[in-house]
Amino acid sequence: MRLLADHCDLYNAALAERREAWRMRNVSVRYGDQSAQLKEIRAADPDGQGRHSFTAQQQTLRRLNVAFAAYFRRVRAAEGKDWRVGYPRFKPYQRFDQVLFVAGDGAKWEPADGSRWASASFQAVGRVKTSQHRLVVGRVKTLQLKREGRRWYVIVVTETETVPLPTTGRAVGVDVGVARFLTTSDGEMVANPRFLDAAQERLVDLQRRKQRARPGSGNRRRLRRALAKEWRKLRNQRRDFHHKTARGLVDSCDTIALEDLRVAAMTASAVGTVGTPGRNVAQKAGLNRSILDAGWGQFTSILAAKAESAGRRVVLVHPGRTSMDCHACGTGCVRPRQDTVVCPVHGELDADLNGARNIATRAGLGSGQASAA
């Protein structure tokens, strides 16, 4: 699609300018510098960049700025360590899949009036018929046009007022894990569906067949689409599970405490270097895969958003030794098995339940063992 291709060209040109300015003159080019050039770029290319929304082009430049901000954070984190930090990369057309518009400036949303079809209008594209799967509530702020494989989506972001839910009197600590997805301090447990394990055989088979197919062939394209479809299904299953689980907690709890986990650090590779190779690399790779499949980061973000819209409170606490210290007396425990800790005073404890009760205590919720309302 021409819109995505032109925004991809803008992104890559801005990246090239930043890279060359630093390489040739040690000069940092920032978002403000590049945004100021847009008027001149649009005037020089009226049938290309000049066709598109000015504010949408600014959002593409901001997207590059976010990539550089993340890069510099990784550089600072890697100081004094033997880590490789990847520089922002140029994007091929097939991997540039979304453009963000500000509503009312190059984009307009028209909701469905009693029918299934709504419409979204985008500058340089026109009016697009859209299947509206639910009511759009609040003031529309942005519209995002997104491609996933052969499917196209319009993501509508709105601003709404908080609608507080009735109080329940329940406040809990929540421990997330891989054996169980979560355990609350009052004993509620949610199993881990392990979506990746269920899809692993299909994914491996498709990946193997794609690698064997001749590059550029129709068969390879079909297999690539089938593989992308499987990954999309996996993402949707995980996201749906996170939404439903978060909704259950928000509806039944006034305050929810979680660990402030650094998932990226927890899933760092254990391979090490040639001089200092890592240990238990295969086991760590398996654990990393399980953590990423559970999707703790996405779940926390969804839970926080639902809690804010419902007037609930989410508290993040430091995760250190939440499972290893006894919730009753604070004594350090030993962990003979993944699901069990042993306190010298109180004996065997469920590791996840013990962690959830420690999280509740750190958040100032007492023991967090109150019965659900």
mmCIF file of C-alpha atoms in Angstrom:
data_model
loop_
_atom_site.group_PDB
_atom_site.id
_atom_site.type_symbol
_atom_site.label_atom_id
_atom_site.label_comp_id
_atom_site.label_asym_id
_atom_site.label_seq_id
_atom_site.Cartn_x
_atom_site.Cartn_y
_atom_site.Cartn_z
ATOM 1 C CA MET A 1 0.000 0.000 0.000
ATOM 2 C CA ARG A 2 1.309 3.434 -1.010
ATOM 3 C CA LEU A 3 0.603 5.036 2.380
ATOM 4 C CA LEU A 4 2.747 2.533 4.307
ATOM 5 C CA ALA A 5 5.499 2.623 1.667
ATOM 6 C CA ASP A 6 5.788 6.429 1.804
ATOM 7 C CA HIS A 7 5.854 6.482 5.610
ATOM 8 C CA CYS A 8 8.461 3.694 5.529
ATOM 9 C CA ASP A 9 10.586 5.832 3.163
ATOM 10 C CA LEU A 10 10.262 8.787 5.542
ATOM 11 C CA TYR A 11 11.273 6.635 8.531
ATOM 12 C CA ASN A 12 14.315 5.219 6.741
ATOM 13 C CA ALA A 13 15.419 8.610 5.409
ATOM 14 C CA ALA A 14 15.215 10.116 8.899
ATOM 15 C CA LEU A 15 17.217 7.184 10.290
ATOM 16 C CA ALA A 16 19.855 7.595 7.561
ATOM 17 C CA GLU A 17 20.144 11.313 8.344
ATOM 18 C CA ARG A 18 20.721 10.634 12.041
ATOM 19 C CA ARG A 19 23.259 7.911 11.334
ATOM 20 C CA GLU A 20 25.259 9.900 8.769
ATOM 21 C CA ALA A 21 25.210 13.099 10.838
ATOM 22 C CA TRP A 22 26.814 11.270 13.741
ATOM 23 C CA ARG A 23 29.218 9.231 11.602
ATOM 24 C CA MET A 24 30.471 12.188 9.547
ATOM 25 C CA ARG A 25 30.286 15.127 11.996
ATOM 26 C CA ASN A 26 29.495 13.704 15.462
ATOM 27 C CA VAL A 27 26.252 15.695 15.419
ATOM 28 C CA SER A 28 23.060 14.418 17.052
ATOM 29 C CA VAL A 29 19.890 15.016 15.028
ATOM 30 C CA ARG A 30 16.731 15.130 17.123
ATOM 31 C CA TYR A 31 13.019 14.902 16.478
ATOM 32 C CA GLY A 32 12.535 18.685 16.486
ATOM 33 C CA ASP A 33 15.212 19.122 13.812
ATOM 34 C CA GLN A 34 13.621 16.535 11.530
ATOM 35 C CA SER A 35 10.047 17.706 12.107
ATOM 36 C CA ALA A 36 11.097 21.221 11.049
ATOM 37 C CA GLN A 37 12.259 19.808 7.689
ATOM 38 C CA LEU A 38 8.866 18.298 6.826
ATOM 39 C CA LYS A 39 7.494 21.454 5.202
ATOM 40 C CA GLU A 40 10.443 21.583 2.807
ATOM 41 C CA ILE A 41 10.275 17.820 2.110
ATOM 42 C CA ARG A 42 6.561 17.999 1.321
ATOM 43 C CA ALA A 43 7.021 20.973 -1.005
ATOM 44 C CA ALA A 44 9.810 19.196 -2.909
ATOM 45 C CA ASP A 45 7.728 16.004 -3.369
ATOM 46 C CA PRO A 46 4.079 17.082 -3.794
ATOM 47 C CA ASP A 47 2.985 13.792 -5.406
ATOM 48 C CA GLY A 48 4.771 11.680 -2.775
ATOM 49 C CA GLN A 49 5.337 12.902 0.766
ATOM 50 C CA GLY A 50 3.262 16.013 0.086
ATOM 51 C CA ARG A 51 0.100 13.890 -0.307
ATOM 52 C CA HIS A 52 0.063 12.680 3.273
ATOM 53 C CA SER A 53 -1.041 14.109 6.599
ATOM 54 C CA PHE A 54 1.583 16.372 8.180
ATOM 55 C CA THR A 55 0.717 15.226 11.712
ATOM 56 C CA ALA A 56 0.825 11.552 10.681
ATOM 57 C CA GLN A 57 4.334 12.129 9.326
ATOM 58 C CA GLN A 58 5.255 13.708 12.672
ATOM 59 C CA GLN A 59 4.016 10.550 14.412
ATOM 60 C CA THR A 60 6.308 8.459 12.187
ATOM 61 C CA LEU A 61 9.270 10.665 13.146
ATOM 62 C CA ARG A 62 8.279 10.344 16.813
ATOM 63 C CA ARG A 63 8.248 6.572 16.336
ATOM 64 C CA LEU A 64 11.881 6.757 15.212
ATOM 65 C CA ASN A 65 12.650 9.004 18.179
ATOM 66 C CA VAL A 66 11.213 6.380 20.541
ATOM 67 C CA ALA A 67 13.449 3.741 18.918
ATOM 68 C CA PHE A 68 16.526 5.923 19.541
ATOM 69 C CA ALA A 69 15.480 6.656 23.132
ATOM 70 C CA ALA A 70 15.262 2.905 23.763
ATOM 71 C CA TYR A 71 18.647 2.419 22.084
ATOM 72 C CA PHE A 72 20.328 4.991 24.336
ATOM 73 C CA ARG A 73 18.735 3.381 27.416
ATOM 74 C CA ARG A 74 20.247 0.047 26.373
ATOM 75 C CA VAL A 75 23.634 1.715 25.829
ATOM 76 C CA ARG A 76 23.577 3.180 29.338
ATOM 77 C CA ALA A 77 22.520 -0.153 30.826
ATOM 78 C CA ALA A 78 25.365 -1.932 29.013
ATOM 79 C CA GLU A 79 28.124 0.389 30.271
ATOM 80 C CA GLY A 80 30.876 -1.698 31.840
ATOM 81 C CA LYS A 81 29.273 -4.957 30.732
ATOM 82 C CA ASP A 82 30.044 -7.307 27.878
ATOM 83 C CA TRP A 83 26.727 -6.699 26.113
ATOM 84 C CA ARG A 84 26.009 -6.046 22.462
ATOM 85 C CA VAL A 85 23.556 -3.209 21.864
ATOM 86 C CA GLY A 86 21.732 -3.208 18.540
ATOM 87 C CA TYR A 87 21.482 0.079 16.645
ATOM 88 C CA PRO A 88 18.040 1.020 15.216
ATOM 89 C CA ARG A 89 17.603 -0.700 11.858
ATOM 90 C CA PHE A 90 16.153 0.315 8.521
ATOM 91 C CA LYS A 91 12.716 -1.169 7.894
ATOM 92 C CA PRO A 92 11.759 -3.014 4.699
ATOM 93 C CA TYR A 93 8.323 -2.303 3.255
ATOM 94 C CA GLN A 94 6.943 -5.666 4.338
ATOM 95 C CA ARG A 95 7.811 -4.955 7.999
ATOM 96 C CA PHE A 96 6.440 -1.412 8.186
ATOM 97 C CA ASP A 97 2.839 -2.194 9.110
ATOM 98 C CA GLN A 98 1.207 0.783 10.819
ATOM 99 C CA VAL A 99 0.647 4.537 10.631
ATOM 100 C CA LEU A 100 -0.793 6.684 13.422
ATOM 101 C CA PHE A 101 -3.151 9.615 12.714
ATOM 102 C CA VAL A 102 -4.522 12.329 14.981
ATOM 103 C CA ALA A 103 -8.312 12.371 14.747
ATOM 104 C CA GLY A 104 -9.570 15.465 12.953
ATOM 105 C CA ASP A 105 -6.218 16.133 11.287
ATOM 106 C CA GLY A 106 -5.851 13.821 8.304
ATOM 107 C CA ALA A 107 -8.210 11.192 9.715
ATOM 108 C CA LYS A 108 -11.869 10.954 10.691
ATOM 109 C CA TRP A 109 -13.944 8.261 12.397
ATOM 110 C CA GLU A 110 -17.626 7.783 11.517
ATOM 111 C CA PRO A 111 -19.310 5.237 13.829
ATOM 112 C CA ALA A 112 -21.908 2.760 12.642
ATOM 113 C CA ASP A 113 -25.457 4.111 12.993
ATOM 114 C CA GLY A 114 -27.413 1.017 13.836
ATOM 115 C CA SER A 115 -25.584 -1.078 11.247
ATOM 116 C CA ARG A 116 -22.482 -3.231 11.280
ATOM 117 C CA TRP A 117 -20.363 -0.964 9.118
ATOM 118 C CA ALA A 118 -18.544 2.135 10.306
ATOM 119 C CA SER A 119 -16.062 4.095 8.235
ATOM 120 C CA ALA A 120 -12.648 5.674 8.690
ATOM 121 C CA SER A 121 -11.277 8.348 6.381
ATOM 122 C CA PHE A 122 -7.551 8.882 5.906
ATOM 123 C CA GLN A 123 -5.779 11.585 3.916
ATOM 124 C CA ALA A 124 -4.321 10.213 0.641
ATOM 125 C CA VAL A 125 -6.333 7.003 1.119
ATOM 126 C CA GLY A 126 -9.974 8.024 1.293
ATOM 127 C CA ARG A 127 -12.965 6.518 3.047
ATOM 128 C CA VAL A 128 -12.560 2.931 4.252
ATOM 129 C CA LYS A 129 -15.522 0.756 5.245
ATOM 130 C CA THR A 130 -14.841 -0.807 8.652
ATOM 131 C CA SER A 131 -16.482 -3.595 10.620
ATOM 132 C CA GLN A 132 -17.146 -2.068 14.059
ATOM 133 C CA HIS A 133 -17.069 -4.928 16.554
ATOM 134 C CA ARG A 134 -18.076 -2.869 19.590
ATOM 135 C CA LEU A 135 -19.337 0.565 20.582
ATOM 136 C CA VAL A 136 -16.714 3.317 20.574
ATOM 137 C CA VAL A 137 -17.202 5.322 23.786
ATOM 138 C CA GLY A 138 -15.676 8.728 24.482
ATOM 139 C CA ARG A 139 -13.862 11.345 22.417
ATOM 140 C CA VAL A 140 -11.800 9.862 19.592
ATOM 141 C CA LYS A 141 -8.179 11.010 19.877
ATOM 142 C CA THR A 142 -6.186 8.902 17.404
ATOM 143 C CA LEU A 143 -6.754 6.412 14.606
ATOM 144 C CA GLN A 144 -4.141 3.820 13.728
ATOM 145 C CA LEU A 145 -4.186 2.013 10.401
ATOM 146 C CA LYS A 146 -2.503 -1.365 10.871
ATOM 147 C CA ARG A 147 -1.729 -4.303 8.576
ATOM 148 C CA GLU A 148 -1.401 -7.872 9.861
ATOM 149 C CA GLY A 149 -0.648 -10.242 7.024
ATOM 150 C CA ARG A 150 -3.521 -9.793 4.586
ATOM 151 C CA ARG A 151 -5.784 -8.216 7.208
ATOM 152 C CA TRP A 152 -6.222 -4.509 7.847
ATOM 153 C CA TYR A 153 -7.342 -2.979 11.143
ATOM 154 C CA VAL A 154 -8.356 0.482 12.321
ATOM 155 C CA ILE A 155 -7.448 0.980 15.978
ATOM 156 C CA VAL A 156 -9.501 3.743 17.584
ATOM 157 C CA VAL A 157 -8.145 5.354 20.773
ATOM 158 C CA THR A 158 -10.598 7.413 22.807
ATOM 159 C CA GLU A 159 -10.563 9.549 25.934
ATOM 160 C CA THR A 160 -13.211 8.592 28.477
ATOM 161 C CA GLU A 161 -14.145 9.471 32.022
ATOM 162 C CA THR A 162 -13.459 7.024 34.853
ATOM 163 C CA VAL A 163 -16.542 5.032 35.821
ATOM 164 C CA PRO A 164 -15.878 3.670 39.343
ATOM 165 C CA LEU A 165 -17.166 0.197 40.133
ATOM 166 C CA PRO A 166 -18.868 -0.554 43.470
ATOM 167 C CA THR A 167 -16.408 -1.348 46.262
ATOM 168 C CA THR A 168 -15.947 -4.997 47.168
ATOM 169 C CA GLY A 169 -13.781 -4.810 50.300
ATOM 170 C CA ARG A 170 -11.267 -7.191 48.732
ATOM 171 C CA ALA A 171 -7.561 -6.262 48.482
ATOM 172 C CA VAL A 172 -5.078 -8.903 47.347
ATOM 173 C CA GLY A 173 -1.476 -9.518 46.456
ATOM 174 C CA VAL A 174 -0.926 -11.371 43.181
ATOM 175 C CA ASP A 175 2.057 -13.592 42.416
ATOM 176 C CA VAL A 176 2.548 -14.441 38.721
ATOM 177 C CA GLY A 177 4.468 -17.494 37.616
ATOM 178 C CA VAL A 178 4.936 -20.145 34.950
ATOM 179 C CA ALA A 179 3.637 -23.236 36.772
ATOM 180 C CA ARG A 180 0.449 -21.299 37.594
ATOM 181 C CA PHE A 181 -0.285 -18.081 35.787
ATOM 182 C CA LEU A 182 -1.242 -16.305 39.007
ATOM 183 C CA THR A 183 -2.011 -16.937 42.653
ATOM 184 C CA THR A 184 -3.727 -14.408 44.910
ATOM 185 C CA SER A 185 -3.008 -13.935 48.588
ATOM 186 C CA ASP A 186 -6.484 -15.201 49.530
ATOM 187 C CA GLY A 187 -5.999 -18.478 47.676
ATOM 188 C CA GLU A 188 -7.440 -17.935 44.187
ATOM 189 C CA MET A 189 -5.370 -19.705 41.518
ATOM 190 C CA VAL A 190 -5.425 -19.349 37.726
ATOM 191 C CA ALA A 191 -3.772 -22.032 35.617
ATOM 192 C CA ASN A 192 -1.209 -21.166 32.954
ATOM 193 C CA PRO A 193 -2.728 -22.050 29.548
ATOM 194 C CA ARG A 194 0.743 -22.402 27.901
ATOM 195 C CA PHE A 195 -0.416 -21.319 24.460
ATOM 196 C CA LEU A 196 3.068 -21.585 22.950
ATOM 197 C CA ASP A 197 3.474 -25.213 24.010
ATOM 198 C CA ALA A 198 0.119 -26.065 22.432
ATOM 199 C CA ALA A 199 1.108 -24.411 19.141
ATOM 200 C CA GLN A 200 4.760 -25.485 19.129
ATOM 201 C CA GLU A 201 4.353 -28.527 16.890
ATOM 202 C CA ARG A 202 2.478 -26.574 14.198
ATOM 203 C CA LEU A 203 4.936 -23.677 14.331
ATOM 204 C CA VAL A 204 7.986 -25.931 14.053
ATOM 205 C CA ASP A 205 6.472 -27.860 11.136
ATOM 206 C CA LEU A 206 5.608 -24.690 9.192
ATOM 207 C CA GLN A 207 8.998 -23.123 9.900
ATOM 208 C CA ARG A 208 10.817 -26.252 8.716
ATOM 209 C CA ARG A 209 8.755 -26.431 5.521
ATOM 210 C CA LYS A 210 9.291 -22.732 4.818
ATOM 211 C CA GLN A 211 13.063 -23.098 5.205
ATOM 212 C CA ARG A 212 13.062 -25.969 2.709
ATOM 213 C CA ALA A 213 10.933 -24.148 0.119
ATOM 214 C CA ARG A 214 12.690 -22.416 -2.762
ATOM 215 C CA PRO A 215 13.230 -18.670 -2.087
ATOM 216 C CA GLY A 216 10.844 -16.534 -4.111
ATOM 217 C CA SER A 217 8.473 -19.402 -4.871
ATOM 218 C CA GLY A 218 4.704 -19.286 -4.422
ATOM 219 C CA ASN A 219 4.920 -22.196 -1.992
ATOM 220 C CA ARG A 220 7.312 -20.255 0.250
ATOM 221 C CA ARG A 221 4.966 -17.240 0.240
ATOM 222 C CA ARG A 222 2.012 -19.424 1.198
ATOM 223 C CA LEU A 223 3.981 -21.023 4.024
ATOM 224 C CA ARG A 224 5.127 -17.626 5.273
ATOM 225 C CA ARG A 225 1.510 -16.465 5.418
ATOM 226 C CA ALA A 226 0.443 -19.656 7.185
ATOM 227 C CA LEU A 227 3.226 -19.203 9.746
ATOM 228 C CA ALA A 228 2.246 -15.573 10.324
ATOM 229 C CA LYS A 229 -1.367 -16.688 10.785
ATOM 230 C CA GLU A 230 -0.347 -19.180 13.486
ATOM 231 C CA TRP A 231 1.653 -16.526 15.358
ATOM 232 C CA ARG A 232 -1.260 -14.085 15.069
ATOM 233 C CA LYS A 233 -3.621 -16.698 16.497
ATOM 234 C CA LEU A 234 -1.199 -17.324 19.373
ATOM 235 C CA ARG A 235 -0.950 -13.598 20.164
ATOM 236 C CA ASN A 236 -4.713 -13.196 20.076
ATOM 237 C CA GLN A 237 -5.261 -16.186 22.393
ATOM 238 C CA ARG A 238 -2.765 -14.802 24.914
ATOM 239 C CA ARG A 239 -4.201 -11.285 24.771
ATOM 240 C CA ASP A 240 -7.764 -12.570 25.170
ATOM 241 C CA PHE A 241 -6.718 -14.619 28.214
ATOM 242 C CA HIS A 242 -4.983 -11.597 29.759
ATOM 243 C CA HIS A 243 -8.031 -9.374 29.210
ATOM 244 C CA LYS A 244 -10.440 -11.871 30.756
ATOM 245 C CA THR A 245 -8.176 -12.608 33.736
ATOM 246 C CA ALA A 246 -7.566 -8.913 34.381
ATOM 247 C CA ARG A 247 -11.288 -8.177 34.127
ATOM 248 C CA GLY A 248 -12.030 -10.814 36.757
ATOM 249 C CA LEU A 249 -9.538 -9.259 39.182
ATOM 250 C CA VAL A 250 -10.679 -5.680 38.578
ATOM 251 C CA ASP A 251 -14.347 -6.583 39.044
ATOM 252 C CA SER A 252 -13.719 -8.381 42.346
ATOM 253 C CA CYS A 253 -10.883 -6.349 43.995
ATOM 254 C CA ASP A 254 -10.512 -2.776 45.190
ATOM 255 C CA THR A 255 -6.709 -2.942 45.387
ATOM 256 C CA ILE A 256 -4.367 -5.304 43.552
ATOM 257 C CA ALA A 257 -0.656 -5.582 44.384
ATOM 258 C CA LEU A 258 1.879 -7.071 41.964
ATOM 259 C CA GLU A 259 5.626 -7.417 41.712
ATOM 260 C CA ASP A 260 7.401 -4.746 39.675
ATOM 261 C CA LEU A 261 9.115 -7.313 37.457
ATOM 262 C CA ARG A 262 11.872 -6.508 34.954
ATOM 263 C CA VAL A 263 10.944 -9.130 32.392
ATOM 264 C CA ALA A 264 13.616 -8.087 29.893
ATOM 265 C CA ALA A 265 16.356 -8.644 32.490
ATOM 266 C CA MET A 266 14.795 -11.908 33.657
ATOM 267 C CA THR A 267 14.795 -13.310 30.109
ATOM 268 C CA ALA A 268 18.335 -12.276 29.172
ATOM 269 C CA SER A 269 20.336 -14.995 27.428
ATOM 270 C CA ALA A 270 22.610 -17.217 29.510
ATOM 271 C CA VAL A 271 24.954 -17.998 26.609
ATOM 272 C CA GLY A 272 27.684 -15.643 27.849
ATOM 273 C CA THR A 273 30.874 -15.060 25.868
ATOM 274 C CA VAL A 274 33.647 -17.212 24.449
ATOM 275 C CA GLY A 275 35.851 -16.387 27.442
ATOM 276 C CA THR A 276 33.145 -16.829 30.069
ATOM 277 C CA PRO A 277 30.475 -19.156 28.657
ATOM 278 C CA GLY A 278 27.174 -19.429 30.476
ATOM 279 C CA ARG A 279 25.938 -22.402 32.457
ATOM 280 C CA ASN A 280 22.677 -24.331 32.123
ATOM 281 C CA VAL A 281 22.036 -22.541 28.827
ATOM 282 C CA ALA A 282 19.356 -24.962 27.597
ATOM 283 C CA GLN A 283 17.441 -24.834 30.891
ATOM 284 C CA LYS A 284 17.586 -21.025 30.944
ATOM 285 C CA ALA A 285 16.375 -20.862 27.350
ATOM 286 C CA GLY A 286 13.391 -23.035 28.277
ATOM 287 C CA LEU A 287 12.596 -20.855 31.294
ATOM 288 C CA ASN A 288 12.868 -17.699 29.162
ATOM 289 C CA ARG A 289 10.456 -19.172 26.634
ATOM 290 C CA SER A 290 7.940 -19.993 29.388
ATOM 291 C CA ILE A 291 8.189 -16.496 30.892
ATOM 292 C CA LEU A 292 7.681 -14.810 27.534
ATOM 293 C CA ASP A 293 4.771 -17.136 26.738
ATOM 294 C CA ALA A 294 3.080 -16.167 30.024
ATOM 295 C CA GLY A 295 3.324 -12.489 28.984
ATOM 296 C CA TRP A 296 3.569 -10.914 32.440
ATOM 297 C CA GLY A 297 4.392 -7.472 31.050
ATOM 298 C CA GLN A 298 1.355 -7.355 28.776
ATOM 299 C CA PHE A 299 -0.881 -8.649 31.560
ATOM 300 C CA THR A 300 0.323 -5.951 33.970
ATOM 301 C CA SER A 301 -0.322 -3.207 31.393
ATOM 302 C CA ILE A 302 -3.833 -4.503 30.658
ATOM 303 C CA LEU A 303 -4.616 -4.862 34.359
ATOM 304 C CA ALA A 304 -3.407 -1.324 35.119
ATOM 305 C CA ALA A 305 -5.502 0.142 32.283
ATOM 306 C CA LYS A 306 -8.677 -1.668 33.361
ATOM 307 C CA ALA A 307 -8.097 -0.729 36.995
ATOM 308 C CA GLU A 308 -7.661 2.954 36.128
ATOM 309 C CA SER A 309 -10.883 3.042 34.088
ATOM 310 C CA ALA A 310 -12.778 1.352 36.954
ATOM 311 C CA GLY A 311 -11.370 3.482 39.778
ATOM 312 C CA ARG A 312 -9.399 0.578 41.239
ATOM 313 C CA ARG A 313 -5.835 0.754 42.578
ATOM 314 C CA VAL A 314 -2.812 -1.226 41.366
ATOM 315 C CA VAL A 315 0.310 -1.221 43.566
ATOM 316 C CA LEU A 316 3.719 -2.412 42.296
ATOM 317 C CA VAL A 317 6.191 -3.668 44.914
ATOM 318 C CA HIS A 318 9.835 -4.706 44.853
ATOM 319 C CA PRO A 319 10.068 -8.376 43.841
ATOM 320 C CA GLY A 320 13.144 -9.360 45.864
ATOM 321 C CA ARG A 321 12.711 -12.573 47.918
ATOM 322 C CA THR A 322 8.918 -12.486 47.875
ATOM 323 C CA SER A 323 8.800 -16.282 47.525
ATOM 324 C CA MET A 324 11.842 -17.096 49.680
ATOM 325 C CA ASP A 325 10.904 -15.309 52.914
ATOM 326 C CA CYS A 326 8.153 -16.782 55.068
ATOM 327 C CA HIS A 327 5.082 -14.527 55.000
ATOM 328 C CA ALA A 328 4.249 -15.391 58.620
ATOM 329 C CA CYS A 329 7.591 -14.775 60.354
ATOM 330 C CA GLY A 330 9.953 -13.344 57.713
ATOM 331 C CA THR A 331 12.511 -16.139 58.106
ATOM 332 C CA GLY A 332 14.451 -17.154 55.004
ATOM 333 C CA CYS A 333 13.194 -20.411 53.497
ATOM 334 C CA VAL A 334 14.752 -23.111 51.369
ATOM 335 C CA ARG A 335 13.138 -24.218 48.103
ATOM 336 C CA PRO A 336 13.502 -27.956 47.513
ATOM 337 C CA ARG A 337 10.972 -27.851 44.667
ATOM 338 C CA GLN A 338 9.653 -25.149 42.370
ATOM 339 C CA ASP A 339 6.203 -25.206 43.982
ATOM 340 C CA THR A 340 7.293 -25.469 47.632
ATOM 341 C CA VAL A 341 9.342 -23.480 50.158
ATOM 342 C CA VAL A 342 10.227 -24.773 53.617
ATOM 343 C CA CYS A 343 10.312 -22.381 56.584
ATOM 344 C CA PRO A 344 12.353 -23.544 59.632
ATOM 345 C CA VAL A 345 9.468 -22.380 61.849
ATOM 346 C CA HIS A 346 6.274 -23.041 59.874
ATOM 347 C CA GLY A 347 7.313 -25.956 57.676
ATOM 348 C CA GLU A 348 6.263 -26.456 54.055
ATOM 349 C CA LEU A 349 4.464 -23.601 52.301
ATOM 350 C CA ASP A 350 3.063 -23.206 48.811
ATOM 351 C CA ALA A 351 5.693 -21.027 47.110
ATOM 352 C CA ASP A 352 3.236 -19.005 44.996
ATOM 353 C CA LEU A 353 0.761 -18.434 47.843
ATOM 354 C CA ASN A 354 3.615 -17.458 50.156
ATOM 355 C CA GLY A 355 4.857 -14.981 47.528
ATOM 356 C CA ALA A 356 1.386 -13.483 47.019
ATOM 357 C CA ARG A 357 0.995 -12.903 50.769
ATOM 358 C CA ASN A 358 4.416 -11.252 50.972
ATOM 359 C CA ILE A 359 3.416 -8.995 48.061
ATOM 360 C CA ALA A 360 0.213 -8.021 49.868
ATOM 361 C CA THR A 361 2.189 -7.188 53.034
ATOM 362 C CA ARG A 362 4.723 -5.056 51.130
ATOM 363 C CA ALA A 363 1.872 -3.137 49.506
ATOM 364 C CA GLY A 364 0.399 -2.322 52.912
ATOM 365 C CA LEU A 365 -2.622 -4.608 52.487
ATOM 366 C CA GLY A 366 -1.996 -6.639 55.626
ATOM 367 C CA SER A 367 -1.921 -10.358 54.976
ATOM 368 C CA GLY A 368 -4.172 -9.975 51.919
ATOM 369 C CA GLN A 369 -6.073 -13.074 53.044
ATOM 370 C CA ALA A 370 -9.537 -11.519 53.255
ATOM 371 C CA SER A 371 -12.255 -13.614 51.646
ATOM 372 C CA ALA A 372 -13.431 -12.538 48.214
ATOM 373 C CA ALA A 373 -16.647 -10.564 48.269
#
